[in-house]
């Protein structure tokens, strides 16, 4: 007997054959039936074999056909409502080239229960695979976000350092402008000399406070040495103070102007021992002339 179309029983038998769940007798009967030229059964068996292979390699991408769920639900409901009576085992049927026996498409209760258990296990395997894949994706995402957060924190630290440097520079300029705005203040631009052309900065003589504000950028002095300022009134060299340089190579220092400085017209910068000197060591590094 050839089938013109695929029925539910035919699909169920073909799927069990593709999974190797038929008895030897039932499998042989189906094979004989297909050899007789039933293209419908052959097509269903090929389709279920392809589905089984595909599920084995990509369980997270292949969804079972919609009718499988309906078929299983209907079987479970029918078997629950109408339990089958106990049956005696049928004697083995002789192979024949006649039509396929109808018992081929009807499975015993124990075999059906085994099928349901197999389907349940397969569903659990699929769920576990999907859960594992989802966990892996989430784990990778967490690692990526952690790396991005660490990079952002490093960038923020660099930016904060730059802002602090700019803030310090702004404070220096504000103090310089404040001192310059006072009546009677005097300004001297510090310029590097042939011995050291790099130093540059400014001195502001605040007559109101009798202080001198020094701001500028200077190279780090040699080890064990420091910068020292000197006022140059007529015929004299008066020490003013030690100049401390920060790691960025800049400074902003206020000195009390010595009484001996009088009305000095210029100031010089020399390199001295760390404790300072009572007389300058020449050649001097920078010179500033007051306006």
Short mmCIF file of C-alpha atoms in Angstrom, two decimals:
data_model
loop_
_atom_site.label_atom_id
_atom_site.label_comp_id
_atom_site.label_asym_id
_atom_site.label_seq_id
_atom_site.Cartn_x
_atom_site.Cartn_y
_atom_site.Cartn_z
CA UNK A 1 0.00 0.00 0.00
CA UNK A 2 1.42 3.36 -1.04
CA UNK A 3 0.56 6.49 0.88
CA UNK A 4 -0.64 9.49 -1.07
CA UNK A 5 0.04 11.90 1.78
CA UNK A 6 1.82 11.96 5.14
CA UNK A 7 -0.43 11.19 8.10
CA UNK A 8 0.33 11.66 11.79
CA UNK A 9 0.96 7.92 12.25
CA UNK A 10 3.25 7.85 9.22
CA UNK A 11 5.26 10.84 10.50
CA UNK A 12 5.56 9.27 13.94
CA UNK A 13 6.79 5.98 12.47
CA UNK A 14 9.25 7.74 10.14
CA UNK A 15 10.65 9.83 13.00
CA UNK A 16 11.12 6.74 15.20
CA UNK A 17 12.84 4.95 12.32
CA UNK A 18 15.20 7.91 11.79
CA UNK A 19 16.06 7.83 15.52
CA UNK A 20 16.50 4.03 15.57
CA UNK A 21 13.60 3.56 18.00
CA UNK A 22 11.62 0.91 16.03
CA UNK A 23 11.88 -2.79 16.75
CA UNK A 24 13.83 -4.87 14.29
CA UNK A 25 10.62 -6.34 12.87
CA UNK A 26 9.00 -2.92 12.47
CA UNK A 27 12.10 -1.44 10.88
CA UNK A 28 12.33 -4.31 8.38
CA UNK A 29 8.67 -3.94 7.51
CA UNK A 30 9.07 -0.22 6.84
CA UNK A 31 12.15 -0.81 4.70
CA UNK A 32 10.27 -3.40 2.61
CA UNK A 33 7.40 -0.96 2.27
CA UNK A 34 9.71 1.81 1.01
CA UNK A 35 11.40 -0.59 -1.44
CA UNK A 36 7.98 -1.24 -2.94
CA UNK A 37 8.02 2.39 -4.06
CA UNK A 38 6.28 4.48 -1.37
CA UNK A 39 7.87 7.85 -2.05
CA UNK A 40 5.89 9.52 0.75
CA UNK A 41 7.45 7.31 3.44
CA UNK A 42 10.92 7.69 1.90
CA UNK A 43 10.59 11.48 1.90
CA UNK A 44 9.49 11.55 5.55
CA UNK A 45 12.36 9.27 6.63
CA UNK A 46 14.91 11.42 4.78
CA UNK A 47 13.46 14.58 6.32
CA UNK A 48 13.61 13.23 9.87
CA UNK A 49 17.14 11.91 9.35
CA UNK A 50 18.31 15.35 8.23
CA UNK A 51 16.58 16.92 11.23
CA UNK A 52 18.25 14.46 13.62
CA UNK A 53 21.72 15.18 12.19
CA UNK A 54 21.15 18.94 12.27
CA UNK A 55 19.96 18.87 15.88
CA UNK A 56 23.10 16.96 16.83
CA UNK A 57 25.37 19.75 15.55
CA UNK A 58 23.31 22.87 16.28
CA UNK A 59 20.86 22.20 19.06
CA UNK A 60 20.61 25.89 19.86
CA UNK A 61 19.41 26.86 16.39
CA UNK A 62 17.01 24.10 15.19
CA UNK A 63 13.45 24.15 16.49
CA UNK A 64 11.31 20.95 16.21
CA UNK A 65 8.40 21.01 13.74
CA UNK A 66 5.22 22.51 15.18
CA UNK A 67 3.18 19.36 14.67
CA UNK A 68 5.49 17.32 16.98
CA UNK A 69 4.23 19.27 20.00
CA UNK A 70 0.59 18.79 18.94
CA UNK A 71 1.20 15.10 18.24
CA UNK A 72 2.78 14.44 21.65
CA UNK A 73 0.11 16.42 23.50
CA UNK A 74 -2.67 14.51 21.73
CA UNK A 75 -1.02 11.15 22.45
CA UNK A 76 -0.50 11.91 26.12
CA UNK A 77 -4.10 13.07 26.53
CA UNK A 78 -5.51 10.07 24.65
CA UNK A 79 -3.41 7.50 26.50
CA UNK A 80 -4.26 9.07 29.87
CA UNK A 81 -7.99 8.99 29.20
CA UNK A 82 -8.08 5.56 27.52
CA UNK A 83 -5.45 3.25 29.01
CA UNK A 84 -4.86 0.32 26.70
CA UNK A 85 -5.67 -3.23 27.98
CA UNK A 86 -2.87 -5.66 28.53
CA UNK A 87 -1.92 -7.48 25.37
CA UNK A 88 -0.17 -10.72 24.61
CA UNK A 89 2.97 -10.48 22.54
CA UNK A 90 2.27 -11.01 18.86
CA UNK A 91 4.16 -13.81 17.12
CA UNK A 92 6.82 -12.59 14.71
CA UNK A 93 5.35 -11.82 11.33
CA UNK A 94 6.81 -13.39 8.22
CA UNK A 95 8.44 -11.09 5.74
CA UNK A 96 6.35 -10.58 2.66
CA UNK A 97 6.25 -8.35 -0.34
CA UNK A 98 2.64 -7.61 0.35
CA UNK A 99 1.38 -4.34 1.78
CA UNK A 100 2.71 -3.07 5.12
CA UNK A 101 0.76 -4.33 8.15
CA UNK A 102 -1.22 -1.64 9.90
CA UNK A 103 0.46 -2.55 13.22
CA UNK A 104 3.58 -0.84 11.91
CA UNK A 105 2.00 2.55 12.61
CA UNK A 106 0.74 1.64 16.11
CA UNK A 107 3.26 1.45 18.92
CA UNK A 108 2.92 -0.50 22.20
CA UNK A 109 2.45 1.44 25.43
CA UNK A 110 5.96 0.76 26.79
CA UNK A 111 7.57 1.94 23.56
CA UNK A 112 5.48 5.11 23.55
CA UNK A 113 6.50 5.86 27.14
CA UNK A 114 10.14 5.38 26.13
CA UNK A 115 9.63 7.79 23.25
CA UNK A 116 8.17 10.42 25.56
CA UNK A 117 11.09 9.99 27.97
CA UNK A 118 13.57 10.35 25.10
CA UNK A 119 11.87 13.53 23.90
CA UNK A 120 11.96 14.94 27.44
CA UNK A 121 15.69 14.19 27.79
CA UNK A 122 16.37 15.76 24.39
CA UNK A 123 14.45 18.89 25.44
CA UNK A 124 16.49 19.12 28.65
CA UNK A 125 19.74 18.77 26.69
CA UNK A 126 18.65 21.56 24.35
CA UNK A 127 17.69 23.78 27.30
CA UNK A 128 21.04 23.13 28.99
CA UNK A 129 22.94 23.95 25.79
CA UNK A 130 21.02 27.20 25.33
CA UNK A 131 21.57 28.14 28.99
CA UNK A 132 25.30 27.42 28.71
CA UNK A 133 25.60 29.47 25.54
CA UNK A 134 23.70 32.37 27.16
CA UNK A 135 25.95 32.21 30.22
CA UNK A 136 29.06 32.32 28.00
CA UNK A 137 27.75 35.39 26.17
CA UNK A 138 26.95 37.14 29.46
CA UNK A 139 30.36 36.24 30.88
CA UNK A 140 32.16 37.67 27.83
CA UNK A 141 30.04 40.81 28.08
CA UNK A 142 30.94 41.21 31.77
CA UNK A 143 34.68 40.88 31.02
CA UNK A 144 34.43 43.39 28.18
CA UNK A 145 32.59 45.92 30.34
CA UNK A 146 35.15 45.47 33.15
CA UNK A 147 37.99 46.21 30.73
CA UNK A 148 36.17 49.26 29.38
CA UNK A 149 35.56 50.49 32.95
CA UNK A 150 39.26 50.10 33.84
CA UNK A 151 40.26 52.02 30.71
CA UNK A 152 37.75 54.77 31.51
CA UNK A 153 39.08 55.10 35.06
CA UNK A 154 42.65 55.40 33.76
CA UNK A 155 41.55 58.07 31.28
CA UNK A 156 39.72 59.93 34.06
CA UNK A 157 42.84 59.86 36.25
CA UNK A 158 44.94 61.31 33.41
CA UNK A 159 42.32 63.98 32.79
CA UNK A 160 42.17 64.86 36.49
CA UNK A 161 45.96 65.24 36.56
CA UNK A 162 45.80 67.54 33.55
CA UNK A 163 43.01 69.59 35.14
CA UNK A 164 45.00 69.92 38.37
CA UNK A 165 47.99 71.16 36.38
CA UNK A 166 45.83 73.69 34.53
CA UNK A 167 44.23 74.79 37.79
CA UNK A 168 47.64 75.36 39.36
CA UNK A 169 48.71 77.40 36.34
CA UNK A 170 45.54 79.50 36.54
CA UNK A 171 46.17 80.18 40.23
CA UNK A 172 49.70 81.33 39.40
CA UNK A 173 48.42 83.73 36.76
CA UNK A 174 45.70 85.05 39.08
CA UNK A 175 48.24 85.80 41.80
CA UNK A 176 50.55 87.41 39.26
CA UNK A 177 47.74 89.64 37.96
CA UNK A 178 46.65 90.50 41.48
CA UNK A 179 50.17 91.60 42.39
CA UNK A 180 50.58 93.55 39.16
CA UNK A 181 47.31 95.40 39.73
CA UNK A 182 48.55 96.96 42.97
CA UNK A 183 49.85 100.55 42.84
CA UNK A 184 53.63 100.83 42.70
CA UNK A 185 54.23 97.15 41.79
CA UNK A 186 57.29 96.43 39.66
CA UNK A 187 57.68 93.68 37.04
CA UNK A 188 60.85 91.96 35.82
CA UNK A 189 60.90 89.37 33.04
CA UNK A 190 63.37 86.59 33.74
CA UNK A 191 65.42 85.58 30.70
CA UNK A 192 67.88 82.74 30.36
CA UNK A 193 71.53 83.62 29.86
CA UNK A 194 74.18 81.92 27.66
CA UNK A 195 75.04 79.53 30.52
CA UNK A 196 71.42 78.29 30.55
CA UNK A 197 69.06 79.78 27.95
CA UNK A 198 66.04 77.69 28.97
CA UNK A 199 64.83 79.43 32.19
CA UNK A 200 61.95 81.83 31.74
CA UNK A 201 59.55 83.50 34.15
CA UNK A 202 58.66 86.74 35.89
CA UNK A 203 59.17 88.58 39.19
CA UNK A 204 56.60 90.95 40.64
CA UNK A 205 57.76 93.31 43.40
CA UNK A 206 54.77 94.01 45.64
CA UNK A 207 55.67 97.24 47.51
CA UNK A 208 52.49 97.13 49.58
CA UNK A 209 53.39 93.73 51.12
CA UNK A 210 57.14 94.17 50.60
CA UNK A 211 57.20 90.77 48.85
CA UNK A 212 58.47 89.44 45.57
CA UNK A 213 56.39 86.85 43.66
CA UNK A 214 58.37 84.53 41.37
CA UNK A 215 56.61 82.41 38.74
CA UNK A 216 58.13 80.51 35.83
CA UNK A 217 59.39 77.30 34.26
CA UNK A 218 62.92 76.15 35.03
CA UNK A 219 64.98 73.00 34.29
CA UNK A 220 65.60 70.75 37.26
CA UNK A 221 68.93 71.75 38.88
CA UNK A 222 71.79 69.24 39.15
CA UNK A 223 71.69 66.76 42.03
CA UNK A 224 72.64 68.38 45.33
CA UNK A 225 72.06 71.88 43.91
CA UNK A 226 69.25 74.43 44.04
CA UNK A 227 68.24 77.78 42.53
CA UNK A 228 68.81 80.97 44.54
CA UNK A 229 67.63 84.53 43.82
CA UNK A 230 69.64 87.68 44.38
CA UNK A 231 68.74 91.37 44.28
CA UNK A 232 71.27 93.74 42.75
CA UNK A 233 71.13 97.21 44.28
CA UNK A 234 73.93 99.54 43.29
CA UNK A 235 77.28 97.86 43.95
CA UNK A 236 75.80 95.01 46.04
CA UNK A 237 74.45 91.44 45.73
CA UNK A 238 71.68 90.69 48.29
CA UNK A 239 70.41 87.07 48.72
CA UNK A 240 66.60 86.79 48.43
CA UNK A 241 65.73 83.12 48.84
CA UNK A 242 65.84 79.51 47.65
CA UNK A 243 63.64 78.60 44.68
CA UNK A 244 61.90 75.20 44.88
CA UNK A 245 60.92 73.54 41.58
CA UNK A 246 57.98 71.11 41.43
CA UNK A 247 58.10 67.81 39.40
CA UNK A 248 56.48 69.57 36.43
CA UNK A 249 59.40 72.01 36.28
CA UNK A 250 57.42 75.09 37.36
CA UNK A 251 57.40 77.24 40.47
CA UNK A 252 55.42 79.94 42.26
CA UNK A 253 57.20 81.33 45.31
CA UNK A 254 56.94 84.51 47.42
CA UNK A 255 60.03 86.02 48.99
CA UNK A 256 60.23 88.71 51.65
CA UNK A 257 62.30 91.51 50.19
CA UNK A 258 65.39 92.19 52.35
CA UNK A 259 65.80 95.74 53.62
CA UNK A 260 69.22 95.90 51.98
CA UNK A 261 67.59 95.41 48.55
CA UNK A 262 66.53 99.06 48.66
CA UNK A 263 65.45 100.09 45.21
CA UNK A 264 67.24 97.32 43.28
CA UNK A 265 66.96 97.61 39.53
CA UNK A 266 67.47 93.92 38.71
CA UNK A 267 67.64 90.35 40.07
CA UNK A 268 69.60 87.27 39.05
CA UNK A 269 69.16 83.49 39.41
CA UNK A 270 72.15 81.25 40.20
CA UNK A 271 72.71 77.59 41.04
CA UNK A 272 74.01 77.03 44.56
CA UNK A 273 74.40 74.20 47.10
CA UNK A 274 71.09 72.98 48.57
CA UNK A 275 71.61 75.01 51.75
CA UNK A 276 72.19 78.22 49.77
CA UNK A 277 75.16 80.59 49.62
CA UNK A 278 76.10 83.97 51.07
CA UNK A 279 77.56 85.04 47.71
CA UNK A 280 76.42 84.10 44.20
CA UNK A 281 78.20 81.48 42.10
CA UNK A 282 78.80 82.72 38.58
CA UNK A 283 77.90 82.52 35.79
CA UNK A 284 74.31 83.30 36.65
CA UNK A 285 71.46 81.44 34.90
CA UNK A 286 68.76 84.09 34.51
CA UNK A 287 68.47 87.87 34.67
CA UNK A 288 65.45 90.08 35.26
CA UNK A 289 65.35 93.88 35.08
CA UNK A 290 62.55 95.72 36.91
CA UNK A 291 60.47 98.23 35.00
#
